[in-house]
Structure formats: structure tokens, C-alpha cells
Coordinates of C-alpha atoms in Angstrom, one line a residue:
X257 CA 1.5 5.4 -18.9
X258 CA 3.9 5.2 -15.6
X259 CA 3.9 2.7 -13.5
X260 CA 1.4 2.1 -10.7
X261 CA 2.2 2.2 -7.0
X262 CA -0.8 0.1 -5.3
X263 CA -1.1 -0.8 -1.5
X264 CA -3.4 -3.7 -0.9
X265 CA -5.8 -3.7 2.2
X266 CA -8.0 -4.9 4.1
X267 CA -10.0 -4.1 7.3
X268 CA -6.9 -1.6 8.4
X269 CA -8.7 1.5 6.9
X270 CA -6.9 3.6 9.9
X271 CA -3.1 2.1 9.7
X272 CA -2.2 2.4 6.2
X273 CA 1.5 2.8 7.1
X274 CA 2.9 2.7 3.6
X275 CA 1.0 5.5 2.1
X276 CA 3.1 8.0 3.7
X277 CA 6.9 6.3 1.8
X278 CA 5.2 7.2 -2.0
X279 CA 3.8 9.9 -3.5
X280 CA 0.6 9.2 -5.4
X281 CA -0.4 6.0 -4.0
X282 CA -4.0 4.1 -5.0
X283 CA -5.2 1.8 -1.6
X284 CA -7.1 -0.9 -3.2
X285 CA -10.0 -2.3 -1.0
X286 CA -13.3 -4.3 -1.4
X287 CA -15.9 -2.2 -2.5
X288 CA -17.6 -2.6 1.0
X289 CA -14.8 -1.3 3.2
X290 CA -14.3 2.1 1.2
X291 CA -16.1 4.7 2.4
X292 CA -14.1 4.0 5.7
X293 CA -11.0 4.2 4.0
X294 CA -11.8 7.3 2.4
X295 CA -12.7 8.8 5.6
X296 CA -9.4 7.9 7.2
X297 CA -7.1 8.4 3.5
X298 CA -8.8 11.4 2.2
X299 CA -5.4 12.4 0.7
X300 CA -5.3 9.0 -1.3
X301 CA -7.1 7.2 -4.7
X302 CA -9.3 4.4 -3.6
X303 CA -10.3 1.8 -6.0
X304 CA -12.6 -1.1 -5.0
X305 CA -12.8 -4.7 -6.1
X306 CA -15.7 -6.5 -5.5
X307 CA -16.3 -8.1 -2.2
X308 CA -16.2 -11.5 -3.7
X309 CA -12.2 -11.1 -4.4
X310 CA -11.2 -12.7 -1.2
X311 CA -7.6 -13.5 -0.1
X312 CA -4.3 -11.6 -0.5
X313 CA -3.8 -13.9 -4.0
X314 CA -7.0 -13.2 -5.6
X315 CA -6.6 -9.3 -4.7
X316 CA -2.9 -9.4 -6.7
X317 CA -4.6 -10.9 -9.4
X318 CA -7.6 -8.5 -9.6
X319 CA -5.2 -5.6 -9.4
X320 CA -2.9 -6.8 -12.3
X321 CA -5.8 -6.9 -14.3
X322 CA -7.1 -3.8 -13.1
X323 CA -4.2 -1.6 -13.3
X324 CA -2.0 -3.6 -15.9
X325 CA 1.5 -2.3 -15.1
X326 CA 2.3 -1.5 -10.9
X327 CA 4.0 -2.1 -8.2
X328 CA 2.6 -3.2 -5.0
X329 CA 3.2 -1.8 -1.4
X330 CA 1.9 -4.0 1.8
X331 CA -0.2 -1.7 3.6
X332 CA 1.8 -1.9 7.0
X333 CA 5.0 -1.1 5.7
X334 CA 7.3 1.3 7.6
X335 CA 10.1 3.7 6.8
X336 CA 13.9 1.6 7.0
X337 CA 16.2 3.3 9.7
X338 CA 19.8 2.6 10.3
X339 CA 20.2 0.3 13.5
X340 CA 24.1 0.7 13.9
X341 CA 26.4 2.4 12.6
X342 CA 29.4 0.9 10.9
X343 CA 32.8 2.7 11.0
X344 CA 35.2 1.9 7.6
X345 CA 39.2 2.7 8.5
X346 CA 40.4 3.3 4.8
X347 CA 43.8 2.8 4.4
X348 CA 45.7 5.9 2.7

């Protein structure tokens, strides 16, 4: 079974940055926040965890149970760019 990719959230149903760096991704939110998350990340897998799973800690653990083998992805990650530009002289 491959690997995973899961982007914690909460409360931020309409800035899920990080779901547009993977393909596939699964947003993981508490069961009462997902029908707006759905609305907002049609294009994405929602699972819920119960609303008692409270805390960034407790949600990694749930979701290692949950989905075994993943990775995780903060929700309000953004695409790296190059700041500066470094020149290299290479000697011939």
C-alpha cells in the first residue's frame, strides 16, 4: 500500500495551502468541521476524527493509527522559491 500524504487541519477549511504541492492529498479534520471543508476542498479526501481528538499531538496520533504508514503536510504550507541567485565561477 503507498504511502499516505495527510494535511492536518483545523478551523482553516478555506486556506489549505498545502493541498495544491501533492497530488492526492487526504485533509484530516474533526468530524464537525467537514462539511465545510468539503465545500471549500471538493477536489480533496476528507477523513474525520472525532471532535474529542483535540490538539495538534493527539491528531498525529489518531492519524498514525488511522492511516498506518503517511506522511504529514501542515495545512499552511507554501510552495519554496529561490530568493537570490548565486553565481559559481568554475575554474577551467
Amino acid at each position: 500500500m503507498p504511502c499516505k500524504i495527510v494535511i492536518p487541519s483545523h478551523k482553516r477549511h478555506d486556506r489549505v495551502f498545502a493541498k495544491k504541492l501533492v497530488n492526492d492529498p487526504i485533509i484530516c479534520v474533526a468530524e464537525s468541521q467537514a462539511d465545510l471543508y468539503q465545500q471549500f476542498n471538493p477536489e480533496c479526501e476528507i477523513v474525520t476524527h472525532p471532535d474529542d481528538v483535540v490538539g495538534l499531538i493527539p491528531k498525529r496520533n489518531w492519524m498514525a493509527k488511522h492511516f498506518g504508514e503517511l506522511f504529514m503536510l501542515d495545512d499552511d504550507v507554501h510552495p519554496a522559491k529561490p530568493s537570490m541567485r548565486i553565481k559559481v565561477n568554475r575554474a577551467e
